[in-house]
PDB file of C-alpha atoms in Angstrom:
ATOM      1  CA  UNK A   1      -0.039  -0.148   0.019  1.00  0.00           C
ATOM      2  CA  UNK A   2       0.884   3.940  -0.421  1.00  0.00           C
ATOM      3  CA  UNK A   3       3.614   5.488   2.206  1.00  0.00           C
ATOM      4  CA  UNK A   4       0.863   7.905   2.887  1.00  0.00           C
ATOM      5  CA  UNK A   5      -1.714   5.519   4.268  1.00  0.00           C
ATOM      6  CA  UNK A   6       0.536   3.211   6.357  1.00  0.00           C
ATOM      7  CA  UNK A   7       1.844   6.451   7.730  1.00  0.00           C
ATOM      8  CA  UNK A   8      -1.531   7.783   8.374  1.00  0.00           C
ATOM      9  CA  UNK A   9      -2.762   4.158   9.869  1.00  0.00           C
ATOM     10  CA  UNK A  10       0.723   4.096  12.314  1.00  0.00           C
ATOM     11  CA  UNK A  11       0.048   7.562  13.490  1.00  0.00           C
ATOM     12  CA  UNK A  12      -3.674   6.556  14.198  1.00  0.00           C
ATOM     13  CA  UNK A  13      -2.432   3.788  16.110  1.00  0.00           C
ATOM     14  CA  UNK A  14       0.206   5.004  18.006  1.00  0.00           C
ATOM     15  CA  UNK A  15      -2.426   7.753  19.306  1.00  0.00           C
ATOM     16  CA  UNK A  16      -4.564   5.054  20.176  1.00  0.00           C
ATOM     17  CA  UNK A  17      -2.423   2.567  21.496  1.00  0.00           C
ATOM     18  CA  UNK A  18      -0.331   5.146  23.851  1.00  0.00           C
ATOM     19  CA  UNK A  19      -3.414   6.745  25.418  1.00  0.00           C
ATOM     20  CA  UNK A  20      -4.179   5.034  28.704  1.00  0.00           C
ATOM     21  CA  UNK A  21      -6.523   1.867  28.451  1.00  0.00           C
ATOM     22  CA  UNK A  22      -7.165  -1.482  30.257  1.00  0.00           C
ATOM     23  CA  UNK A  23      -4.304  -2.667  27.796  1.00  0.00           C
ATOM     24  CA  UNK A  24      -1.643  -0.411  29.169  1.00  0.00           C
ATOM     25  CA  UNK A  25      -2.783  -0.284  32.790  1.00  0.00           C
ATOM     26  CA  UNK A  26      -2.655  -4.384  32.546  1.00  0.00           C
ATOM     27  CA  UNK A  27       0.802  -4.028  31.010  1.00  0.00           C
ATOM     28  CA  UNK A  28       2.003  -1.524  33.449  1.00  0.00           C
ATOM     29  CA  UNK A  29       0.589  -3.283  36.610  1.00  0.00           C
ATOM     30  CA  UNK A  30       2.468  -6.548  35.531  1.00  0.00           C
ATOM     31  CA  UNK A  31       5.683  -5.127  34.841  1.00  0.00           C
ATOM     32  CA  UNK A  32       5.351  -3.375  38.767  1.00  0.00           C
ATOM     33  CA  UNK A  33       3.644  -6.291  40.270  1.00  0.00           C
ATOM     34  CA  UNK A  34       6.201  -8.794  38.879  1.00  0.00           C
ATOM     35  CA  UNK A  35       8.964  -7.194  36.864  1.00  0.00           C
ATOM     36  CA  UNK A  36       9.476  -6.531  33.132  1.00  0.00           C
ATOM     37  CA  UNK A  37       9.651 -10.384  31.804  1.00  0.00           C
ATOM     38  CA  UNK A  38       6.238 -10.807  32.673  1.00  0.00           C
ATOM     39  CA  UNK A  39       4.924  -7.156  31.044  1.00  0.00           C
ATOM     40  CA  UNK A  40       7.118  -8.438  27.506  1.00  0.00           C
ATOM     41  CA  UNK A  41       4.886 -11.586  27.804  1.00  0.00           C
ATOM     42  CA  UNK A  42       2.050 -10.201  28.318  1.00  0.00           C
ATOM     43  CA  UNK A  43       2.543  -7.677  26.034  1.00  0.00           C
ATOM     44  CA  UNK A  44       3.289  -9.979  22.930  1.00  0.00           C
ATOM     45  CA  UNK A  45      -0.587 -11.297  23.324  1.00  0.00           C
ATOM     46  CA  UNK A  46      -2.109  -7.951  23.649  1.00  0.00           C
ATOM     47  CA  UNK A  47      -0.403  -7.031  20.084  1.00  0.00           C
ATOM     48  CA  UNK A  48      -1.364 -10.468  18.633  1.00  0.00           C
ATOM     49  CA  UNK A  49      -5.020  -9.556  19.638  1.00  0.00           C
ATOM     50  CA  UNK A  50      -4.447  -6.261  17.872  1.00  0.00           C
ATOM     51  CA  UNK A  51      -3.685  -8.077  15.009  1.00  0.00           C
ATOM     52  CA  UNK A  52      -6.540 -10.600  15.275  1.00  0.00           C
ATOM     53  CA  UNK A  53      -9.117  -7.646  15.202  1.00  0.00           C
ATOM     54  CA  UNK A  54      -6.723  -6.246  12.192  1.00  0.00           C
ATOM     55  CA  UNK A  55      -7.681  -9.058  10.364  1.00  0.00           C
ATOM     56  CA  UNK A  56     -11.263  -9.036  10.753  1.00  0.00           C
ATOM     57  CA  UNK A  57     -11.544  -5.528   9.863  1.00  0.00           C
ATOM     58  CA  UNK A  58      -9.679  -6.190   6.679  1.00  0.00           C
ATOM     59  CA  UNK A  59     -11.475  -9.643   5.959  1.00  0.00           C
ATOM     60  CA  UNK A  60     -14.818  -7.888   6.456  1.00  0.00           C
ATOM     61  CA  UNK A  61     -15.388  -9.913   9.335  1.00  0.00           C
ATOM     62  CA  UNK A  62     -17.237  -7.524  10.931  1.00  0.00           C
ATOM     63  CA  UNK A  63     -20.741  -8.999  10.606  1.00  0.00           C
ATOM     64  CA  UNK A  64     -18.989 -12.323  11.573  1.00  0.00           C
ATOM     65  CA  UNK A  65     -18.096 -10.766  14.295  1.00  0.00           C
ATOM     66  CA  UNK A  66     -21.471  -9.500  15.941  1.00  0.00           C
ATOM     67  CA  UNK A  67     -22.703 -13.025  14.736  1.00  0.00           C
ATOM     68  CA  UNK A  68     -20.211 -14.610  17.349  1.00  0.00           C
ATOM     69  CA  UNK A  69     -21.009 -11.676  19.706  1.00  0.00           C
ATOM     70  CA  UNK A  70     -21.769 -14.457  22.352  1.00  0.00           C
ATOM     71  CA  UNK A  71     -18.298 -15.810  21.689  1.00  0.00           C
ATOM     72  CA  UNK A  72     -16.317 -12.629  22.084  1.00  0.00           C
ATOM     73  CA  UNK A  73     -18.489 -11.344  25.431  1.00  0.00           C
ATOM     74  CA  UNK A  74     -17.170 -14.963  26.790  1.00  0.00           C
ATOM     75  CA  UNK A  75     -14.031 -14.208  26.044  1.00  0.00           C
ATOM     76  CA  UNK A  76     -14.317 -10.527  27.518  1.00  0.00           C
ATOM     77  CA  UNK A  77     -15.482 -12.166  30.553  1.00  0.00           C
ATOM     78  CA  UNK A  78     -12.625 -14.693  30.536  1.00  0.00           C
ATOM     79  CA  UNK A  79      -9.916 -12.171  30.063  1.00  0.00           C
ATOM     80  CA  UNK A  80     -11.444 -10.274  32.966  1.00  0.00           C
ATOM     81  CA  UNK A  81     -11.829 -12.680  35.605  1.00  0.00           C
ATOM     82  CA  UNK A  82      -8.287 -13.413  34.566  1.00  0.00           C
ATOM     83  CA  UNK A  83      -6.757 -10.294  35.528  1.00  0.00           C
ATOM     84  CA  UNK A  84      -8.963  -9.926  38.725  1.00  0.00           C
ATOM     85  CA  UNK A  85      -7.322 -13.236  39.754  1.00  0.00           C
ATOM     86  CA  UNK A  86      -3.844 -11.715  38.880  1.00  0.00           C
ATOM     87  CA  UNK A  87      -4.953  -8.466  40.948  1.00  0.00           C
ATOM     88  CA  UNK A  88      -5.789 -10.604  43.936  1.00  0.00           C
ATOM     89  CA  UNK A  89      -2.315 -12.527  43.828  1.00  0.00           C
ATOM     90  CA  UNK A  90      -0.653  -9.356  43.370  1.00  0.00           C
ATOM     91  CA  UNK A  91      -2.750  -7.745  45.675  1.00  0.00           C
ATOM     92  CA  UNK A  92      -1.813 -10.170  48.447  1.00  0.00           C
ATOM     93  CA  UNK A  93       1.458 -10.903  47.960  1.00  0.00           C
ATOM     94  CA  UNK A  94       3.846 -10.837  50.798  1.00  0.00           C
ATOM     95  CA  UNK A  95       5.872  -7.530  51.274  1.00  0.00           C
ATOM     96  CA  UNK A  96       9.322  -9.035  51.110  1.00  0.00           C
ATOM     97  CA  UNK A  97      12.709  -7.833  49.584  1.00  0.00           C
ATOM     98  CA  UNK A  98      12.832  -9.045  46.241  1.00  0.00           C
ATOM     99  CA  UNK A  99      15.588 -10.954  44.973  1.00  0.00           C
ATOM    100  CA  UNK A 100      17.024 -12.769  41.636  1.00  0.00           C
ATOM    101  CA  UNK A 101      15.077 -16.238  42.516  1.00  0.00           C
ATOM    102  CA  UNK A 102      12.092 -14.502  43.144  1.00  0.00           C
ATOM    103  CA  UNK A 103      12.125 -12.044  40.094  1.00  0.00           C
ATOM    104  CA  UNK A 104      12.516 -15.866  37.954  1.00  0.00           C
ATOM    105  CA  UNK A 105       9.331 -17.447  39.610  1.00  0.00           C
ATOM    106  CA  UNK A 106       6.154 -16.420  37.843  1.00  0.00           C
ATOM    107  CA  UNK A 107       3.538 -17.626  35.401  1.00  0.00           C
ATOM    108  CA  UNK A 108       4.506 -19.360  32.565  1.00  0.00           C
ATOM    109  CA  UNK A 109       4.918 -16.946  29.292  1.00  0.00           C
ATOM    110  CA  UNK A 110       2.418 -18.949  27.430  1.00  0.00           C
ATOM    111  CA  UNK A 111      -0.048 -18.355  29.895  1.00  0.00           C
ATOM    112  CA  UNK A 112       0.891 -14.605  29.914  1.00  0.00           C
ATOM    113  CA  UNK A 113       0.427 -14.552  25.824  1.00  0.00           C
ATOM    114  CA  UNK A 114      -2.973 -16.077  26.160  1.00  0.00           C
ATOM    115  CA  UNK A 115      -4.209 -13.389  29.128  1.00  0.00           C
ATOM    116  CA  UNK A 116      -3.037 -10.607  27.184  1.00  0.00           C
ATOM    117  CA  UNK A 117      -4.712 -12.147  23.837  1.00  0.00           C
ATOM    118  CA  UNK A 118      -7.795 -12.499  25.827  1.00  0.00           C
ATOM    119  CA  UNK A 119      -7.879  -9.173  27.582  1.00  0.00           C
ATOM    120  CA  UNK A 120      -7.045  -7.451  23.944  1.00  0.00           C
ATOM    121  CA  UNK A 121     -10.125  -9.588  22.250  1.00  0.00           C
ATOM    122  CA  UNK A 122     -12.686  -8.364  24.827  1.00  0.00           C
ATOM    123  CA  UNK A 123     -11.137  -5.019  25.104  1.00  0.00           C
ATOM    124  CA  UNK A 124     -14.097  -2.242  23.456  1.00  0.00           C
ATOM    125  CA  UNK A 125     -11.568   0.230  22.788  1.00  0.00           C
ATOM    126  CA  UNK A 126      -9.268  -1.979  20.481  1.00  0.00           C
ATOM    127  CA  UNK A 127     -12.867  -2.915  18.844  1.00  0.00           C
ATOM    128  CA  UNK A 128     -13.585   0.234  18.395  1.00  0.00           C
ATOM    129  CA  UNK A 129     -10.730   1.500  16.605  1.00  0.00           C
ATOM    130  CA  UNK A 130     -10.021  -1.333  14.150  1.00  0.00           C
ATOM    131  CA  UNK A 131     -14.073  -2.326  13.323  1.00  0.00           C
ATOM    132  CA  UNK A 132     -15.340   1.204  13.805  1.00  0.00           C
ATOM    133  CA  UNK A 133     -12.526   3.771  12.872  1.00  0.00           C
ATOM    134  CA  UNK A 134     -10.514   1.747  10.678  1.00  0.00           C
ATOM    135  CA  UNK A 135     -12.682   1.878   7.785  1.00  0.00           C
ATOM    136  CA  UNK A 136     -12.722   5.504   8.065  1.00  0.00           C
ATOM    137  CA  UNK A 137      -8.979   5.690   7.622  1.00  0.00           C
ATOM    138  CA  UNK A 138      -8.242   3.283   5.117  1.00  0.00           C
ATOM    139  CA  UNK A 139     -10.371   2.036   2.350  1.00  0.00           C
ATOM    140  CA  UNK A 140     -10.178  -1.625   3.503  1.00  0.00           C
ATOM    141  CA  UNK A 141     -11.579  -2.753   0.347  1.00  0.00           C
ATOM    142  CA  UNK A 142      -8.656  -2.305  -1.499  1.00  0.00           C
ATOM    143  CA  UNK A 143      -6.074  -3.606   0.940  1.00  0.00           C
ATOM    144  CA  UNK A 144      -3.659  -6.607  -0.883  1.00  0.00           C
ATOM    145  CA  UNK A 145      -1.714  -9.367   0.439  1.00  0.00           C
ATOM    146  CA  UNK A 146       1.270  -7.307   0.794  1.00  0.00           C
ATOM    147  CA  UNK A 147      -0.680  -4.450   2.109  1.00  0.00           C
ATOM    148  CA  UNK A 148      -1.744  -6.548   5.145  1.00  0.00           C
ATOM    149  CA  UNK A 149       1.607  -8.029   5.627  1.00  0.00           C
ATOM    150  CA  UNK A 150       2.481  -4.130   5.845  1.00  0.00           C
ATOM    151  CA  UNK A 151       0.016  -2.921   7.893  1.00  0.00           C
ATOM    152  CA  UNK A 152       0.739  -6.319  10.213  1.00  0.00           C
ATOM    153  CA  UNK A 153       4.052  -5.296  10.298  1.00  0.00           C
ATOM    154  CA  UNK A 154       3.504  -1.566  11.084  1.00  0.00           C
ATOM    155  CA  UNK A 155       0.634  -2.734  13.852  1.00  0.00           C
ATOM    156  CA  UNK A 156       3.420  -4.758  15.741  1.00  0.00           C
ATOM    157  CA  UNK A 157       5.944  -2.260  15.235  1.00  0.00           C
ATOM    158  CA  UNK A 158       3.989   0.821  16.427  1.00  0.00           C
ATOM    159  CA  UNK A 159       2.599  -1.290  19.569  1.00  0.00           C
ATOM    160  CA  UNK A 160       6.379  -2.529  20.038  1.00  0.00           C
ATOM    161  CA  UNK A 161       7.474   1.147  20.472  1.00  0.00           C
ATOM    162  CA  UNK A 162       4.424   1.810  22.622  1.00  0.00           C
ATOM    163  CA  UNK A 163       4.683  -0.967  24.874  1.00  0.00           C
ATOM    164  CA  UNK A 164       8.630  -0.908  25.338  1.00  0.00           C
ATOM    165  CA  UNK A 165       8.415   2.776  26.493  1.00  0.00           C
ATOM    166  CA  UNK A 166       5.464   2.044  29.175  1.00  0.00           C
ATOM    167  CA  UNK A 167       7.412  -1.244  30.384  1.00  0.00           C
ATOM    168  CA  UNK A 168      11.287   1.121  30.427  1.00  0.00           C
ATOM    169  CA  UNK A 169       8.970   3.483  32.765  1.00  0.00           C
ATOM    170  CA  UNK A 170       7.072   0.923  34.731  1.00  0.00           C
ATOM    171  CA  UNK A 171      10.796  -1.073  35.682  1.00  0.00           C
ATOM    172  CA  UNK A 172      12.406   2.270  36.459  1.00  0.00           C
ATOM    173  CA  UNK A 173       9.285   2.907  38.819  1.00  0.00           C
ATOM    174  CA  UNK A 174       9.232  -0.728  40.075  1.00  0.00           C
ATOM    175  CA  UNK A 175      12.858   0.019  41.320  1.00  0.00           C
ATOM    176  CA  UNK A 176      12.065   2.638  43.990  1.00  0.00           C
ATOM    177  CA  UNK A 177      10.353   0.398  46.108  1.00  0.00           C
ATOM    178  CA  UNK A 178      12.764  -1.259  48.125  1.00  0.00           C
ATOM    179  CA  UNK A 179      11.648  -1.389  52.021  1.00  0.00           C
ATOM    180  CA  UNK A 180       8.549  -3.846  52.951  1.00  0.00           C
ATOM    181  CA  UNK A 181       6.038  -0.829  53.385  1.00  0.00           C
ATOM    182  CA  UNK A 182       6.770   0.329  49.939  1.00  0.00           C
ATOM    183  CA  UNK A 183       6.464  -2.986  48.379  1.00  0.00           C
ATOM    184  CA  UNK A 184       3.174  -3.314  50.281  1.00  0.00           C
ATOM    185  CA  UNK A 185       2.044   0.004  48.698  1.00  0.00           C
ATOM    186  CA  UNK A 186       3.123  -1.341  44.970  1.00  0.00           C
ATOM    187  CA  UNK A 187       1.533  -4.745  45.884  1.00  0.00           C
ATOM    188  CA  UNK A 188      -1.620  -3.016  46.901  1.00  0.00           C
ATOM    189  CA  UNK A 189      -1.489  -0.353  44.211  1.00  0.00           C
ATOM    190  CA  UNK A 190      -1.065  -2.767  41.021  1.00  0.00           C
ATOM    191  CA  UNK A 191      -3.639  -4.686  42.340  1.00  0.00           C
ATOM    192  CA  UNK A 192      -5.893  -2.132  42.204  1.00  0.00           C
ATOM    193  CA  UNK A 193      -4.773  -1.214  38.766  1.00  0.00           C
ATOM    194  CA  UNK A 194      -5.510  -4.451  37.546  1.00  0.00           C
ATOM    195  CA  UNK A 195      -9.145  -4.855  39.183  1.00  0.00           C
ATOM    196  CA  UNK A 196      -9.631  -1.388  37.438  1.00  0.00           C
ATOM    197  CA  UNK A 197      -8.275  -2.521  34.283  1.00  0.00           C
ATOM    198  CA  UNK A 198     -10.997  -6.061  34.520  1.00  0.00           C
ATOM    199  CA  UNK A 199     -13.939  -3.289  35.356  1.00  0.00           C
ATOM    200  CA  UNK A 200     -13.198  -1.533  32.665  1.00  0.00           C
ATOM    201  CA  UNK A 201     -13.248  -4.248  29.851  1.00  0.00           C
ATOM    202  CA  UNK A 202     -16.535  -6.073  31.705  1.00  0.00           C
ATOM    203  CA  UNK A 203     -18.559  -2.826  32.041  1.00  0.00           C
ATOM    204  CA  UNK A 204     -18.202  -1.826  28.503  1.00  0.00           C
TER     205      UNK A 204
END
């Protein structure tokens, strides 16, 4: 596809992705609560969810998505329930000094990727961008196979930049919490952020 269209899409996606929402809140909370490794794995799942909705939009499957509304509703609530579970685990985690061994213990990367994917598939903000706003930005009926590949590459690049920025900032903030009292505050704040992200997804 032409460079102007690709830049327009990338710019719109950057603005949408960088604005705070359930996905960003969940990624930041992951990093604050469990470290950057879990944040990276979770963000990969979030990005894959964006690619799924991009594909739906380009293939003209908006009507199919409506037909399977019940399925996506279940996915939405499963994603919200997962976030609530993680929020509880982090909220109730003991406020002890972290060490390298503790940093390596956590959820399996595949589970984190699936969690991020489920969150995005049920995230109203993402759905609105790809199924409602994207058709006003690009003529989706004229996207070729090469154009689709370029859009996927642009999507992953833009989201990678946005998520990496948030992960770096959250990692730096996390290093400020060293005392048990500060860690307890961090755990409670992180748990609350995840619970808020879950509520945002489930209530829309």
